[in-house]
mmCIF file of C-alpha atoms in Angstrom:
data_model
loop_
_atom_site.group_PDB
_atom_site.id
_atom_site.type_symbol
_atom_site.label_atom_id
_atom_site.label_comp_id
_atom_site.label_asym_id
_atom_site.label_seq_id
_atom_site.Cartn_x
_atom_site.Cartn_y
_atom_site.Cartn_z
ATOM 1 C CA MET C 1 91.126 125.805 107.468
ATOM 2 C CA SER C 2 93.201 125.857 104.243
ATOM 3 C CA GLY C 3 93.778 122.788 102.093
ATOM 4 C CA SER C 4 97.332 122.326 103.358
ATOM 5 C CA GLU C 5 96.180 122.755 106.967
ATOM 6 C CA THR C 6 93.516 120.098 106.424
ATOM 7 C CA ILE C 7 96.094 117.686 104.992
ATOM 8 C CA ALA C 8 98.480 118.411 107.878
ATOM 9 C CA ALA C 9 95.773 117.868 110.483
ATOM 10 C CA ALA C 10 94.850 114.513 108.927
ATOM 11 C CA ASN C 11 98.458 113.261 108.886
ATOM 12 C CA SER C 12 100.391 114.961 111.687
ATOM 13 C CA GLY C 13 101.044 113.572 115.131
ATOM 14 C CA THR C 14 99.949 110.340 116.756
ATOM 15 C CA THR C 15 96.778 108.743 118.016
ATOM 16 C CA PRO C 16 96.048 105.708 120.209
ATOM 17 C CA VAL C 17 96.440 102.516 118.175
ATOM 18 C CA ARG C 18 93.347 102.186 116.016
ATOM 19 C CA GLU C 19 90.950 99.257 116.268
ATOM 20 C CA GLY C 20 92.078 96.406 114.064
ATOM 21 C CA TYR C 21 95.718 97.571 114.127
ATOM 22 C CA GLU C 22 96.620 96.487 117.658
ATOM 23 C CA ILE C 23 100.066 95.061 118.463
ATOM 24 C CA ASP C 24 100.939 92.427 121.048
ATOM 25 C CA LEU C 25 103.514 94.488 122.936
ATOM 26 C CA ASP C 26 104.816 91.534 124.951
ATOM 27 C CA ARG C 27 105.684 89.605 121.782
ATOM 28 C CA LEU C 28 107.125 92.711 120.148
ATOM 29 C CA ASP C 29 109.218 93.446 123.236
ATOM 30 C CA ALA C 30 110.666 89.925 123.175
ATOM 31 C CA TRP C 31 111.436 90.204 119.455
ATOM 32 C CA MET C 32 113.140 93.589 119.860
ATOM 33 C CA ARG C 33 115.312 92.291 122.693
ATOM 34 C CA GLY C 34 116.702 89.743 120.248
ATOM 35 C CA HIS C 35 116.987 91.915 117.138
ATOM 36 C CA VAL C 36 117.517 95.596 118.039
ATOM 37 C CA ALA C 37 120.943 96.413 119.444
ATOM 38 C CA GLY C 38 120.805 98.353 122.697
ATOM 39 C CA TYR C 39 117.065 97.888 123.127
ATOM 40 C CA ALA C 40 115.660 97.862 126.653
ATOM 41 C CA GLY C 41 111.977 97.996 127.625
ATOM 42 C CA PRO C 42 109.370 98.533 128.883
ATOM 43 C CA LEU C 43 107.685 99.414 125.588
ATOM 44 C CA SER C 44 104.655 101.506 124.662
ATOM 45 C CA ALA C 45 103.135 102.242 121.241
ATOM 46 C CA VAL C 46 100.945 104.835 119.564
ATOM 47 C CA GLN C 47 100.017 105.065 115.894
ATOM 48 C CA PHE C 48 100.959 107.875 113.521
ATOM 49 C CA ARG C 49 97.973 109.560 111.872
ATOM 50 C CA GLY C 50 99.693 109.311 108.488
ATOM 51 C CA GLY C 51 101.067 106.146 106.910
ATOM 52 C CA GLN C 52 97.671 104.907 105.785
ATOM 53 C CA SER C 53 99.076 102.475 103.195
ATOM 54 C CA ASN C 54 101.536 100.860 105.586
ATOM 55 C CA PRO C 55 100.471 101.503 109.206
ATOM 56 C CA THR C 56 103.240 103.225 111.141
ATOM 57 C CA TYR C 57 103.771 103.339 114.926
ATOM 58 C CA LEU C 58 105.869 105.295 117.389
ATOM 59 C CA LEU C 59 107.517 102.958 119.903
ATOM 60 C CA THR C 60 108.772 104.508 123.136
ATOM 61 C CA THR C 61 111.089 103.065 125.775
ATOM 62 C CA PRO C 62 112.737 104.821 128.731
ATOM 63 C CA GLY C 63 115.905 105.380 126.697
ATOM 64 C CA ALA C 64 114.916 105.571 123.032
ATOM 65 C CA ARG C 65 112.167 106.060 120.461
ATOM 66 C CA TYR C 66 111.704 103.904 117.375
ATOM 67 C CA VAL C 67 109.362 103.742 114.403
ATOM 68 C CA LEU C 68 107.662 100.489 113.378
ATOM 69 C CA ARG C 69 106.238 100.193 109.868
ATOM 70 C CA ARG C 70 104.127 97.167 108.995
ATOM 71 C CA LYS C 71 101.990 95.624 106.302
ATOM 72 C CA PRO C 72 98.306 96.279 107.025
ATOM 73 C CA PRO C 73 96.286 93.421 108.492
ATOM 74 C CA GLY C 74 93.995 91.382 106.257
ATOM 75 C CA GLN C 75 94.132 89.951 102.737
ATOM 76 C CA LEU C 76 96.563 91.879 100.513
ATOM 77 C CA LEU C 77 97.161 92.030 96.784
ATOM 78 C CA LYS C 78 100.291 90.188 95.678
ATOM 79 C CA GLY C 79 103.279 92.536 95.749
ATOM 80 C CA ALA C 80 101.405 95.314 97.533
ATOM 81 C CA HIS C 81 102.595 96.950 100.784
ATOM 82 C CA ALA C 82 106.125 95.619 100.292
ATOM 83 C CA ILE C 83 107.640 96.985 103.488
ATOM 84 C CA GLU C 84 110.590 94.643 103.003
ATOM 85 C CA ARG C 85 111.539 96.691 99.910
ATOM 86 C CA GLU C 86 111.424 99.906 101.934
ATOM 87 C CA ALA C 87 113.667 98.416 104.601
ATOM 88 C CA ARG C 88 116.075 97.058 102.005
ATOM 89 C CA VAL C 89 116.527 100.311 100.090
ATOM 90 C CA MET C 90 116.885 102.411 103.250
ATOM 91 C CA ALA C 91 119.487 100.034 104.654
ATOM 92 C CA ALA C 92 121.433 100.216 101.369
ATOM 93 C CA LEU C 93 121.232 104.007 101.237
ATOM 94 C CA GLY C 94 122.179 104.385 104.875
ATOM 95 C CA SER C 95 125.496 102.686 104.133
ATOM 96 C CA THR C 96 126.371 105.591 101.785
ATOM 97 C CA GLY C 97 125.521 108.376 104.220
ATOM 98 C CA PHE C 98 122.359 109.284 102.329
ATOM 99 C CA PRO C 99 119.816 110.794 104.781
ATOM 100 C CA VAL C 100 117.505 107.962 105.790
ATOM 101 C CA PRO C 101 116.554 106.599 109.221
ATOM 102 C CA GLN C 102 118.730 103.763 110.481
ATOM 103 C CA VAL C 103 116.964 100.441 109.909
ATOM 104 C CA HIS C 104 117.504 98.051 112.810
ATOM 105 C CA ALA C 105 115.782 94.865 111.681
ATOM 106 C CA ILE C 106 112.957 93.422 109.611
ATOM 107 C CA CYS C 107 110.578 90.699 110.785
ATOM 108 C CA THR C 108 109.004 88.293 108.278
ATOM 109 C CA ASP C 109 107.350 86.138 110.949
ATOM 110 C CA ASP C 110 103.608 86.839 111.069
ATOM 111 C CA ALA C 111 103.446 85.266 114.523
ATOM 112 C CA VAL C 112 105.020 88.320 116.207
ATOM 113 C CA ILE C 113 102.423 91.025 115.479
ATOM 114 C CA GLY C 114 100.326 89.442 112.710
ATOM 115 C CA THR C 115 102.132 90.906 109.677
ATOM 116 C CA TRP C 116 105.651 91.581 108.427
ATOM 117 C CA PHE C 117 107.243 94.756 109.805
ATOM 118 C CA PHE C 118 110.517 96.583 110.282
ATOM 119 C CA VAL C 119 111.898 98.842 112.996
ATOM 120 C CA MET C 120 113.960 101.983 112.385
ATOM 121 C CA ASP C 121 115.141 104.976 114.369
ATOM 122 C CA MET C 122 112.760 107.826 115.144
ATOM 123 C CA VAL C 123 114.365 110.886 113.500
ATOM 124 C CA GLU C 124 113.629 114.083 115.395
ATOM 125 C CA GLY C 125 113.090 117.103 113.157
ATOM 126 C CA ARG C 126 110.501 119.064 111.195
ATOM 127 C CA ILE C 127 108.039 117.984 108.512
ATOM 128 C CA PHE C 128 106.451 120.683 106.359
ATOM 129 C CA TRP C 129 102.980 119.903 105.014
ATOM 130 C CA ASP C 130 102.639 123.276 103.286
ATOM 131 C CA ALA C 131 104.987 123.748 100.302
ATOM 132 C CA THR C 132 105.196 127.499 100.982
ATOM 133 C CA PHE C 133 107.087 126.720 104.227
ATOM 134 C CA PRO C 134 105.092 129.338 106.185
ATOM 135 C CA ASP C 135 106.946 128.632 109.439
ATOM 136 C CA VAL C 136 110.319 129.471 107.859
ATOM 137 C CA PRO C 137 111.522 133.098 107.578
ATOM 138 C CA ARG C 138 111.288 134.420 104.022
ATOM 139 C CA ALA C 139 115.054 134.918 103.757
ATOM 140 C CA GLU C 140 115.664 131.221 104.502
ATOM 141 C CA ARG C 141 113.070 129.568 102.251
ATOM 142 C CA ALA C 142 115.262 129.367 99.155
ATOM 143 C CA ALA C 143 117.801 127.360 101.171
ATOM 144 C CA TYR C 144 115.133 124.781 102.053
ATOM 145 C CA PHE C 145 114.211 124.338 98.397
ATOM 146 C CA ASP C 146 117.882 124.010 97.528
ATOM 147 C CA ALA C 147 118.248 121.340 100.221
ATOM 148 C CA MET C 148 115.415 119.319 98.650
ATOM 149 C CA ASN C 149 116.968 119.740 95.225
ATOM 150 C CA GLN C 150 120.403 118.665 96.471
ATOM 151 C CA VAL C 151 119.152 115.488 98.144
ATOM 152 C CA LEU C 152 117.187 114.309 95.099
ATOM 153 C CA ALA C 153 120.072 115.062 92.733
ATOM 154 C CA GLY C 154 122.336 113.128 95.093
ATOM 155 C CA LEU C 155 120.018 110.115 94.999
ATOM 156 C CA HIS C 156 120.062 110.097 91.200
ATOM 157 C CA GLN C 157 123.855 110.091 91.134
ATOM 158 C CA LEU C 158 124.220 106.942 93.231
ATOM 159 C CA ASP C 159 125.274 103.700 91.544
ATOM 160 C CA TYR C 160 122.445 101.281 92.312
ATOM 161 C CA ALA C 161 124.564 98.315 91.197
ATOM 162 C CA ARG C 162 127.186 99.095 93.838
ATOM 163 C CA LEU C 163 124.388 99.242 96.401
ATOM 164 C CA GLY C 164 123.353 95.707 95.489
ATOM 165 C CA LEU C 165 120.052 96.860 93.977
ATOM 166 C CA CYS C 166 120.351 95.530 90.406
ATOM 167 C CA ASP C 167 117.194 93.468 90.977
ATOM 168 C CA TYR C 168 115.242 96.317 92.627
ATOM 169 C CA GLY C 169 113.308 97.024 89.411
ATOM 170 C CA LYS C 170 113.448 96.595 85.647
ATOM 171 C CA PRO C 171 116.101 98.767 83.967
ATOM 172 C CA GLY C 172 115.162 100.628 80.791
ATOM 173 C CA ASN C 173 111.906 101.330 78.935
ATOM 174 C CA TYR C 174 110.489 102.960 82.070
ATOM 175 C CA PHE C 175 108.000 105.334 80.456
ATOM 176 C CA ALA C 176 106.471 102.789 78.075
ATOM 177 C CA ARG C 177 105.939 100.352 80.942
ATOM 178 C CA GLN C 178 104.534 102.967 83.313
ATOM 179 C CA ILE C 179 102.225 104.580 80.753
ATOM 180 C CA GLY C 180 100.946 101.153 79.749
ATOM 181 C CA ARG C 181 100.339 100.161 83.362
ATOM 182 C CA TRP C 182 98.447 103.289 84.387
ATOM 183 C CA SER C 183 96.469 103.489 81.137
ATOM 184 C CA LYS C 184 95.367 99.886 81.601
ATOM 185 C CA GLN C 185 94.314 100.486 85.204
ATOM 186 C CA TYR C 186 92.445 103.664 84.223
ATOM 187 C CA ARG C 187 90.510 101.946 81.419
ATOM 188 C CA ALA C 188 89.752 98.871 83.523
ATOM 189 C CA ASP C 189 88.115 100.785 86.386
ATOM 190 C CA THR C 190 84.596 101.030 85.014
ATOM 191 C CA ALA C 191 83.161 102.243 88.321
ATOM 192 C CA ALA C 192 85.205 105.443 88.130
ATOM 193 C CA GLY C 193 84.244 105.951 84.491
ATOM 194 C CA ARG C 194 86.069 107.562 81.583
ATOM 195 C CA ASN C 195 87.378 111.105 81.314
ATOM 196 C CA ALA C 196 88.050 112.936 78.029
ATOM 197 C CA ASP C 197 91.317 114.465 79.281
ATOM 198 C CA MET C 198 92.618 111.068 80.423
ATOM 199 C CA ASP C 199 91.692 109.509 77.100
ATOM 200 C CA ARG C 200 93.706 112.191 75.279
ATOM 201 C CA LEU C 201 96.673 111.722 77.602
ATOM 202 C CA ALA C 202 96.672 107.932 77.279
ATOM 203 C CA GLN C 203 96.866 108.348 73.505
ATOM 204 C CA TRP C 204 99.449 111.173 73.432
ATOM 205 C CA LEU C 205 101.975 109.961 76.004
ATOM 206 C CA PRO C 206 103.151 106.677 74.391
ATOM 207 C CA ALA C 207 103.607 108.475 71.054
ATOM 208 C CA ASN C 208 105.845 111.174 72.547
ATOM 209 C CA ILE C 209 108.321 109.338 74.799
ATOM 210 C CA PRO C 210 111.768 110.993 74.583
ATOM 211 C CA GLU C 211 114.606 108.895 73.198
ATOM 212 C CA ASP C 212 116.720 109.467 76.319
ATOM 213 C CA ASP C 213 116.495 106.165 78.217
ATOM 214 C CA GLU C 214 118.301 106.184 81.554
ATOM 215 C CA THR C 215 117.981 104.087 84.699
ATOM 216 C CA ARG C 216 118.629 105.256 88.240
ATOM 217 C CA LEU C 217 117.323 104.548 91.713
ATOM 218 C CA VAL C 218 114.177 106.674 92.103
ATOM 219 C CA HIS C 219 112.102 107.531 95.163
ATOM 220 C CA GLY C 220 108.711 107.768 93.455
ATOM 221 C CA ASP C 221 107.032 110.107 95.968
ATOM 222 C CA PHE C 222 109.577 112.854 96.666
ATOM 223 C CA ARG C 223 107.871 115.923 98.142
ATOM 224 C CA CYS C 224 108.375 118.167 101.145
ATOM 225 C CA ASP C 225 106.007 116.271 103.464
ATOM 226 C CA ASN C 226 107.984 113.047 102.935
ATOM 227 C CA LEU C 227 111.146 114.709 104.249
ATOM 228 C CA ILE C 228 112.372 115.410 107.771
ATOM 229 C CA PHE C 229 114.373 118.617 108.067
ATOM 230 C CA HIS C 230 116.891 119.484 110.760
ATOM 231 C CA PRO C 231 115.196 121.127 113.782
ATOM 232 C CA THR C 232 116.729 124.531 113.010
ATOM 233 C CA GLU C 233 118.752 124.295 109.776
ATOM 234 C CA PRO C 234 117.746 124.137 106.073
ATOM 235 C CA ARG C 235 118.994 120.576 105.795
ATOM 236 C CA VAL C 236 117.217 117.292 105.013
ATOM 237 C CA ILE C 237 118.113 114.723 107.657
ATOM 238 C CA ALA C 238 115.781 111.907 106.542
ATOM 239 C CA VAL C 239 113.860 110.931 103.423
ATOM 240 C CA LEU C 240 110.785 108.837 104.276
ATOM 241 C CA ASP C 241 108.157 106.706 102.500
ATOM 242 C CA TRP C 242 110.141 104.588 100.033
ATOM 243 C CA GLU C 243 107.111 102.450 99.199
ATOM 244 C CA LEU C 244 107.107 103.535 95.522
ATOM 245 C CA SER C 245 110.885 103.438 95.043
ATOM 246 C CA THR C 246 112.282 101.376 92.177
ATOM 247 C CA LEU C 247 114.698 101.525 89.267
ATOM 248 C CA GLY C 248 113.355 104.165 86.904
ATOM 249 C CA HIS C 249 114.076 107.300 84.938
ATOM 250 C CA PRO C 250 115.591 110.092 87.055
ATOM 251 C CA LEU C 251 113.804 112.845 85.119
ATOM 252 C CA ALA C 252 110.455 111.258 85.917
ATOM 253 C CA ASP C 253 111.409 111.282 89.598
ATOM 254 C CA PHE C 254 112.590 114.884 89.434
ATOM 255 C CA ALA C 255 109.433 115.943 87.575
ATOM 256 C CA TYR C 256 107.351 114.463 90.384
ATOM 257 C CA ALA C 257 109.224 116.637 92.889
ATOM 258 C CA ALA C 258 108.867 119.727 90.669
ATOM 259 C CA MET C 259 105.174 118.998 90.157
ATOM 260 C CA MET C 260 104.607 121.100 93.288
ATOM 261 C CA TYR C 261 104.842 124.176 91.048
ATOM 262 C CA ARG C 262 101.781 123.037 89.045
ATOM 263 C CA MET C 263 99.848 121.568 91.975
ATOM 264 C CA PRO C 264 97.072 123.346 93.927
ATOM 265 C CA PRO C 265 97.776 123.208 97.673
ATOM 266 C CA ASP C 266 94.454 121.543 98.504
ATOM 267 C CA ILE C 267 95.332 118.361 96.547
ATOM 268 C CA VAL C 268 98.874 117.624 97.775
ATOM 269 C CA ALA C 269 101.619 119.982 98.955
ATOM 270 C CA GLY C 270 101.644 122.478 96.083
ATOM 271 C CA LEU C 271 102.532 126.014 95.038
ATOM 272 C CA LYS C 272 100.082 126.733 92.216
ATOM 273 C CA GLY C 273 98.724 130.265 92.658
ATOM 274 C CA ALA C 274 101.369 131.290 95.208
ATOM 275 C CA ASP C 275 103.368 134.513 94.775
ATOM 276 C CA LEU C 276 106.791 132.857 94.736
ATOM 277 C CA ALA C 277 108.798 136.092 94.579
ATOM 278 C CA ALA C 278 106.976 137.524 97.580
ATOM 279 C CA LEU C 279 107.513 134.272 99.471
ATOM 280 C CA GLY C 280 111.221 134.096 98.628
ATOM 281 C CA ILE C 281 110.796 130.749 96.860
ATOM 282 C CA PRO C 282 112.721 129.928 93.648
ATOM 283 C CA ASN C 283 110.497 129.475 90.600
ATOM 284 C CA GLU C 284 110.180 126.287 88.570
ATOM 285 C CA ALA C 285 112.818 127.303 86.017
ATOM 286 C CA SER C 286 115.343 128.033 88.777
ATOM 287 C CA PHE C 287 114.583 124.725 90.510
ATOM 288 C CA VAL C 288 115.135 122.850 87.222
ATOM 289 C CA ALA C 289 118.359 124.742 86.514
ATOM 290 C CA ALA C 290 119.751 123.930 89.962
ATOM 291 C CA TYR C 291 119.057 120.222 89.438
ATOM 292 C CA CYS C 292 120.657 120.270 85.991
ATOM 293 C CA ALA C 293 123.786 121.916 87.374
ATOM 294 C CA ARG C 294 124.066 119.248 90.074
ATOM 295 C CA VAL C 295 123.681 116.252 87.748
ATOM 296 C CA GLY C 296 125.646 117.663 84.812
ATOM 297 C CA ARG C 297 122.819 118.378 82.369
ATOM 298 C CA GLU C 298 122.749 121.492 80.225
ATOM 299 C CA ALA C 299 118.934 121.489 80.172
ATOM 300 C CA ILE C 300 115.886 119.187 80.007
ATOM 301 C CA PRO C 301 114.520 119.641 76.450
ATOM 302 C CA ASP C 302 111.441 117.445 76.981
ATOM 303 C CA TRP C 303 110.554 118.907 80.365
ATOM 304 C CA ASP C 304 106.825 119.237 79.685
ATOM 305 C CA PHE C 305 106.608 115.572 78.664
ATOM 306 C CA TYR C 306 107.992 114.510 82.033
ATOM 307 C CA MET C 307 105.614 116.846 83.830
ATOM 308 C CA THR C 308 102.663 115.594 81.754
ATOM 309 C CA PHE C 309 103.589 112.011 82.564
ATOM 310 C CA GLN C 310 103.719 112.591 86.315
ATOM 311 C CA LEU C 311 100.455 114.543 86.402
ATOM 312 C CA PHE C 312 98.829 111.743 84.367
ATOM 313 C CA ARG C 313 100.259 109.102 86.718
ATOM 314 C CA LEU C 314 98.919 110.922 89.784
ATOM 315 C CA ALA C 315 95.553 111.456 88.080
ATOM 316 C CA ALA C 316 95.389 107.724 87.348
ATOM 317 C CA ILE C 317 96.076 106.980 91.021
ATOM 318 C CA PHE C 318 93.299 109.382 92.057
ATOM 319 C CA HIS C 319 90.997 107.804 89.456
ATOM 320 C CA GLY C 320 91.578 104.464 91.181
ATOM 321 C CA ILE C 321 90.734 106.070 94.531
ATOM 322 C CA LYS C 322 87.524 107.412 92.977
ATOM 323 C CA GLY C 323 86.626 103.890 91.900
ATOM 324 C CA ARG C 324 87.204 102.549 95.424
ATOM 325 C CA VAL C 325 85.061 105.346 96.897
ATOM 326 C CA LEU C 326 82.225 104.553 94.504
ATOM 327 C CA ARG C 327 82.520 100.839 95.297
ATOM 328 C CA GLY C 328 82.458 101.638 99.022
ATOM 329 C CA THR C 329 85.926 100.286 99.789
ATOM 330 C CA ALA C 330 87.565 103.670 100.560
ATOM 331 C CA ALA C 331 85.208 105.825 102.563
ATOM 332 C CA ASN C 332 87.568 108.057 104.559
ATOM 333 C CA ALA C 333 87.494 111.830 104.055
ATOM 334 C CA GLN C 334 90.916 111.985 102.397
ATOM 335 C CA ALA C 335 89.888 109.370 99.819
ATOM 336 C CA LEU C 336 86.732 111.315 99.024
ATOM 337 C CA SER C 337 88.622 114.583 98.551
ATOM 338 C CA ARG C 338 91.108 112.887 96.233
ATOM 339 C CA ALA C 339 88.320 111.321 94.214
ATOM 340 C CA GLU C 340 86.791 114.760 93.802
ATOM 341 C CA ALA C 341 90.178 116.199 92.759
ATOM 342 C CA PHE C 342 90.688 113.638 89.979
ATOM 343 C CA PRO C 343 89.237 115.671 87.057
ATOM 344 C CA ARG C 344 91.279 118.725 88.069
ATOM 345 C CA LEU C 345 94.464 116.645 87.988
ATOM 346 C CA ALA C 346 93.589 115.269 84.571
ATOM 347 C CA ARG C 347 93.080 118.839 83.329
ATOM 348 C CA LEU C 348 96.443 119.933 84.783
ATOM 349 C CA ALA C 349 98.092 117.032 82.926
ATOM 350 C CA CYS C 350 96.430 118.166 79.693
ATOM 351 C CA ASP C 351 97.649 121.717 80.318
ATOM 352 C CA ALA C 352 101.210 120.396 80.510
ATOM 353 C CA MET C 353 100.658 118.288 77.373
ATOM 354 C CA GLU C 354 99.457 121.324 75.459
ATOM 355 C CA ARG C 355 102.560 123.246 76.545
ATOM 356 C CA ALA C 356 104.700 120.410 75.198
#
């Protein structure tokens, strides 16, 4: 089984609700009758295999299907698993016609199912876990990449103030704050240890921040497996997983999406090593040019800085996972594989730094 197939198998489909994540369906049914327009039971629930950070469930009734996303049970770090932020940003975006599931209601009463949660529509379509889009005919693949590009460029052109999201994050100085945050977390995790590439990156990045300081609404985790495509057309009908969304720099957000070109497919959905021409997939330069044309930029002069930053950020996240694995607080197979991938990510970030 390939790396992308392994990732897909671990995250695709549903499973019976896992132990410790049970829901009182009678209480949920009563709550939905009062808060979800048109709802009618009886109600059943299964759990999606993905959505490990915020457990996610498929709710089925005789006439409709919904998705419930909740905070995980147990003691949580302050500010973590902020599902109320996800619901808020999706509701705001939905009012503009941006492709997100319709949010019906959010519940901040722990007495219903034990944690805060929100309910949204189940969007029927296709999710691609492999960035080569193997199930799409070669002649159509470029259109799928253009659809991803179009949706992200559209997000970055929205006026977050008009959406009522002025307090959704801190405007300005995004890179300095982010680099400081991830460098601090990397250095503080003594269990995971130090890495020479990360030490170089943590020193180089703050000294090379571009002068261009811009604030937009950013997704934070924009990649093909966080999108739902139309069942038959090259069109994004829903963008999922807004957990990392905030006010930030649009070029950081775009670099995260374009990071697929530098990413091996066994780490996250990536294209590194793929024969793009043979696959009918636009190359990195073409993807960047299409984005620039959509947002009115002539070019991105500091492109390799943005790519270095995002690879460093992801490496820092994987370094934290490594620390949790070594401390015995993250023992699942996906956590272990990400811990093992950490040094490779740090090296990829250094490769981008050296290009810059």
